[in-house]
PDB file of C-alpha atoms in Angstrom:
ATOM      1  CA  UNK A   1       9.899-216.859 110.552  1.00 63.00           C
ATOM      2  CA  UNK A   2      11.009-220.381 110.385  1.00 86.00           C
ATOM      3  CA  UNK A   3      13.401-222.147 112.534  1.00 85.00           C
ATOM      4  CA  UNK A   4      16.452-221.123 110.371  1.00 86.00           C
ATOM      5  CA  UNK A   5      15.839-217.715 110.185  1.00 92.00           C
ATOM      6  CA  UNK A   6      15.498-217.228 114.127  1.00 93.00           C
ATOM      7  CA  UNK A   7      18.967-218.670 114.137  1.00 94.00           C
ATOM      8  CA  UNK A   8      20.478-216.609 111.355  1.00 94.00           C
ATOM      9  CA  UNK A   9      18.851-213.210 113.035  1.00 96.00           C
ATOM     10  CA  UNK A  10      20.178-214.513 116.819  1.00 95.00           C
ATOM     11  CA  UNK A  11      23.714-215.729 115.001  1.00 96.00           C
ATOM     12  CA  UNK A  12      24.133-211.939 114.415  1.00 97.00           C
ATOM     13  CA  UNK A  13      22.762-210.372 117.067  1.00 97.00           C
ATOM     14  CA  UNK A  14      25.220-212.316 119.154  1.00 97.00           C
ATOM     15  CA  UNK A  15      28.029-210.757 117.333  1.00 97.00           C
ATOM     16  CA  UNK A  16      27.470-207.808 118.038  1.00 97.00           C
ATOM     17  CA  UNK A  17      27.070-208.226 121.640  1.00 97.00           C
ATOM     18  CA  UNK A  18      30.344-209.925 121.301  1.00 97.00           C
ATOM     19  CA  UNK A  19      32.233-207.728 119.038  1.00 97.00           C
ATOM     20  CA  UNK A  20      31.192-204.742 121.639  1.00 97.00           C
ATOM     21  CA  UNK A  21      32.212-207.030 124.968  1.00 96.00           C
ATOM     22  CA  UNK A  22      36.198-207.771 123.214  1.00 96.00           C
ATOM     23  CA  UNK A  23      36.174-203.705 122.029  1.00 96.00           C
ATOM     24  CA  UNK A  24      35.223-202.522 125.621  1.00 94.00           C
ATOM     25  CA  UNK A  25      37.700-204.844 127.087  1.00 94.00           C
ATOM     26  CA  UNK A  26      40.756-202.893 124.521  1.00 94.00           C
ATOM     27  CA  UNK A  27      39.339-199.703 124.991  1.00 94.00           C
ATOM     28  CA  UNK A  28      39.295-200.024 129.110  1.00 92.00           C
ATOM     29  CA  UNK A  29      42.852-201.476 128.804  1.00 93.00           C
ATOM     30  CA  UNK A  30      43.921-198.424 126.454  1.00 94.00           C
ATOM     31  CA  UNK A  31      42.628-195.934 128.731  1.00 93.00           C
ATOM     32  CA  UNK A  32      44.825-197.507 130.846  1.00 91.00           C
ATOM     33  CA  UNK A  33      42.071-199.113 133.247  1.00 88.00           C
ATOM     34  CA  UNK A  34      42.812-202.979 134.413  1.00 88.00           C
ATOM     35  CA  UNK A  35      39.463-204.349 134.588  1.00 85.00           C
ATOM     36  CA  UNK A  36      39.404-207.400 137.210  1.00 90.00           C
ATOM     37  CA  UNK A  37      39.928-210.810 135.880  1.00 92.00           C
ATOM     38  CA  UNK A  38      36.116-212.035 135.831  1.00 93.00           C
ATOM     39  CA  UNK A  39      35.806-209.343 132.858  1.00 91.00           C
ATOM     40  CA  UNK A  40      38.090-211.401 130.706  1.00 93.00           C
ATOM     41  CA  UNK A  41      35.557-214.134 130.727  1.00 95.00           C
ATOM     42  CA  UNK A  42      32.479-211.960 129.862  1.00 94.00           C
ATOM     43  CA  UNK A  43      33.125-212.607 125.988  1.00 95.00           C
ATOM     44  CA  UNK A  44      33.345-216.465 126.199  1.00 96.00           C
ATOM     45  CA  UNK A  45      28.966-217.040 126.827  1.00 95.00           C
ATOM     46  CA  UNK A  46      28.498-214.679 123.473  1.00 96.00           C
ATOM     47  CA  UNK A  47      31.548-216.876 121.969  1.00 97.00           C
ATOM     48  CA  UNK A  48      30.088-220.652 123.061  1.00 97.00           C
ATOM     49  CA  UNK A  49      26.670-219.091 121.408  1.00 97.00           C
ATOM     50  CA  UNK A  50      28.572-218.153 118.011  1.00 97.00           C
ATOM     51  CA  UNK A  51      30.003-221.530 117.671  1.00 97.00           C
ATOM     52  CA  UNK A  52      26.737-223.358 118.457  1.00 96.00           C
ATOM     53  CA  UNK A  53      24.794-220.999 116.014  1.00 96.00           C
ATOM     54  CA  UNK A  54      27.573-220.671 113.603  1.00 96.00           C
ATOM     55  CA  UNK A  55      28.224-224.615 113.339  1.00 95.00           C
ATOM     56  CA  UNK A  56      24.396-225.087 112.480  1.00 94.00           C
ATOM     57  CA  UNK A  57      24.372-222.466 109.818  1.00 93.00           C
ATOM     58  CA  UNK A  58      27.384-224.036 108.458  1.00 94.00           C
ATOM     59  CA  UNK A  59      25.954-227.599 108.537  1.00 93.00           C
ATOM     60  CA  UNK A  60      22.579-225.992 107.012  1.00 90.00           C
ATOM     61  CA  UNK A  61      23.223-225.991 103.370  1.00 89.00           C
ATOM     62  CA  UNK A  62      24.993-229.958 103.536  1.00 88.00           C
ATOM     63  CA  UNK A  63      21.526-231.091 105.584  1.00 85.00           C
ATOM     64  CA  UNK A  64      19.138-229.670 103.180  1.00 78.00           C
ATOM     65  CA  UNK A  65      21.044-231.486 100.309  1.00 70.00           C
ATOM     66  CA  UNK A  66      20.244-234.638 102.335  1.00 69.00           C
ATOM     67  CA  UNK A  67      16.597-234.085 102.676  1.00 67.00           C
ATOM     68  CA  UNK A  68      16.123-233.422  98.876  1.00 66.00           C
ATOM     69  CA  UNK A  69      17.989-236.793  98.470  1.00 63.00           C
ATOM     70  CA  UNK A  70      20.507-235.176  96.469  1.00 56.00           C
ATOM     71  CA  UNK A  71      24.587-235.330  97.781  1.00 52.00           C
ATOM     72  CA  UNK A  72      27.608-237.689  96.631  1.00 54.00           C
TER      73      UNK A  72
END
């Protein structure tokens, strides 16, 4: 796999891990639980990753337009 790839596949992965982190936080809070306050800050690591991974991805398609010396 090239570089790209291993950042699309951890992009995802780090999603999920995220998506699961915010849902255990509402369930836990529906079932009437207060988890301590540390827990609230679990989903911000996954979150910092997403934007880091997501921002390349995005930037991805106006780079490679670069390299081929295409672009306005």
């Amino acid at each position: 796999m090239n570089w790209s790839k291993w950042i699309r596949q951890i992009h995802r992965w780090v999603s999920i891990i995220f998506a699961a982190l915010v849902a255990a936080i509402f369930i836990a809070l529906g079932l009437g639980k207060e988890p301590a306050e540390w827990v609230y800050f679990l989903p911000l690591l996954p979150l910092f990753l997403l934007l880091l991974t997501g921002l390349y991805l995005f930037a991805l398609p106006y780079m490679a337009g670069r390299r081929m010396g295409g672009g306005t």
